[in-house]
C-alpha cells in the first residue's frame, strides 16, 4: 500500500498540460571580422558503419543520392505487412499511408553529419507590430524542407517576432482583474514571464549557452501566445542546418580521477541515477556513469526553429557495439518532470509502469532501442516557455530534435535525415506524441499513454472547470520554477474562483489541441480507468478518428493514470501488460519484425484486476442495464455532503444525493463504456452544474473515482438534458449491482466562490452499457513478457 501512496504523490507531478514558456532569441548577421565558434551536429563520418543494411530492412528504401545532387527524393516509409498475423484488425496490416501533397519535413543532404560553423552573433530584440493574439494559428506544419548542407555554412537563428495581444474591447470584470494582479505577483516571485527581465534560472541557462556557442546574449524577447501566420512562414522559409551544442557536466571530471573516480565516484553517480526525478535533476551537474567499451550517452542543447535551446539526452541501445545502429525511441516526460537520464532504469520502474504506464529508459534500451529524452521548453534546463504542446512551438522543437537524432552514428536510418523512430511517454509526454506524429512524417509509431484528445473536454468538461487539477498543476509548475505562459496562471486562478474560463482562454486551449486527423502512423493508446483528468473518453475520441481514417489502432485500459487504483494496491499485472504491449507495438512497427504479435485490439482491466479483451474496439455491446426514477428534490449545497473533498480530484460516495438503484445482475456482466443519463428538472439558484457518478454497492467505492458534470439552467423553467458519463470498466457477478448518484457538489470541480440553489427533479433515466459476453475473452492472470529479438 505504501508504494501506491508514494505513486499518488508522483502522479500529482505528472499531470497533463497546463503550462507555457519564455523568451525567444534572434540573431543578426555577424559583422566582418568577428570571431566564429563551431557547433557540430555530429561527426562528419558518413561511413557505412552508421548506415543501415538495406538487405535486412523491412522498409523500402530509395538509392543513396550522390554527393553532387541538390535534391533528395522523398523516401516512402511502409509498415511491414504479414498476412499470417491477424491479432489486430485488418487495418493494422495495411502499409502506413502518406498524407497527400505534403513534403517530408526533412529532405536532407545525403551527408547529414556535416559540421556546421556558427558565426558569432550578437542577439538583439526587435519590437513587433501589434496584432490580434487570437487569430487562428496555422496547423499544417509539414511543408518544411531543410536545404542541402553546404561546406561550413553561416548559421543564423531566425528571429521569431512575438505578436502581442490586442487589448480587450471591454473592461474585464473585478474577479478577472484580481486574478491577473495575483498572477503578476507570482510571476515576479518565481521569474518574470514577460517584459525584458529574465528570471535568474533563465539568465543562467542563457549565459551557459553563450559560453558554449561563443555568442553575446541580450535580454530575451517574450514569445507570442498565439503565433501569427507570417512567423510560421518565416520559420519554414528559413530552415537552417542542425545546431547542437554539446553539454559537459561540471562534476564529470571527478570520474576521471585515477582510482577514486572509477572505484568511488562512478558507482555513486550510478546509484543517484537509480532514484527517479532526483537523478534527472542532478544529472546536468554529475553526468552519466562513465563506462568504457560501448557508445557513450551524451547531452546536447538542440537549437529549435525559433532559437530556443532544448536540453536533449541521447542514450544508445544497451549492448550496441561501435559502428552498429539501432532504431530510436523518443520518450517524453510528464508535466513538471525533466527528461529521464536513468540509463539502467530505476528502483521504482515496476511501480511507475504499473501506476502510470511509464516505460523506463532502461527497459527500452534493454529491448534494443536508442532512447532520446529532453526537458520540454520552459522547464528545467531548456529555454523558452511551455506552450501547452503547441504544434508551432513544442512541435517544432521535436522536429529539431529529430533532425539532430538523424545525424547520430548509432541511429538506424530509413533515408538520409529520416531515422527509424518510435515515441513513448505519459500525460504531457503522451500529448507531444500526438502533436509530433501529426506534424512530422518521419515518426513510425507512437504509444501515447494517459494523454488527451482535447484540453477543452478534459480540463473544462461541459463548461465546468477542474479546479482541483488546476491547483495541483500550477503548484507543480511553481515548485519546479517553470516559465509559464502569462495567460495560464490567471486562467487557473479565475477558474478556481468562479469555476469558469474566459472565452480567450478557451480559444487558447483549442489552438493547442493536437490535430488527430493528420496522424497516419500505427498508434497504441493506453489509458487509465481511474484517470480523473484525462478519462477514457479522451482516448476513445482519438481512437474513433484514427480508425475512421484506416490507421492501425489498439486500445488498452489499465487501472492507473492520474488517479488512485483503490481496489488492488499490490497487483502488478497492469504494468506487465503495459510493458509487454508497448514493446510488441514498437517491435512490430518500428523494428519492423514480421509477424510480431500485438495482442487483441482492445484490452481492459476491471475493479478486481482481472484482464479481458476483445478483437474489436469498441467492444460489441450487450444488453444495457437501465433504470428510471421519478420526482425528487436535491438541495444544491457547496462543499458539504457532495462527492469527495473540495479541491481534491477523487470521487467518493455522497450523502447529499439523489440515488437511482440499478437492477442486480443475474449473470456475469461486463460493464464497459460510457453510461448515459437523461435528467428532466427545474430549479432556482446560482449553480450551473450538478454531478453524476456510479457507486459499486459491494464496496461502496465510486467506479473509477470518476464524476461527470451535468450542466443545468436554474431559471424556474422545466428543462431536459442528456449526458454521457465518463467511461468505466466494471464486472458484476450475479447478485451484484451499482447505483447512480446525482450530487450537488464534487471535489474535482469545486470552486471558491460558492453556488447554491434547489434542483427539482422531474425524472431521471440511466442506461449503463455492457459488453456482449460472446466476444469477451479472459486471457488469464499470468502475463508472460516476450519481445522480438
Coordinates of C-alpha atoms in Angstrom, one line a residue, residues 252-270 289-292:
X252 CA 32.1 14.8 -14.6
X253 CA 35.8 15.2 -14.2
X254 CA 35.6 13.5 -10.8
X255 CA 35.0 10.2 -12.6
X256 CA 38.3 10.6 -14.4
X257 CA 40.4 10.8 -11.3
X258 CA 42.6 7.7 -11.2
X259 CA 41.4 5.0 -8.7
X260 CA 39.0 7.4 -6.9
X261 CA 36.9 8.1 -10.0
X262 CA 36.1 4.5 -11.2
X263 CA 36.1 3.0 -7.7
X264 CA 34.0 5.5 -5.7
X265 CA 32.6 8.3 -7.9
X266 CA 31.2 6.3 -10.8
X267 CA 29.3 3.9 -8.6
X268 CA 27.9 6.9 -6.7
X269 CA 26.7 8.5 -9.9
X270 CA 25.1 5.3 -11.0
X289 CA 28.2 7.0 -15.0
X290 CA 31.2 6.5 -17.3
X291 CA 31.7 3.1 -18.8
X292 CA 34.3 2.2 -21.4

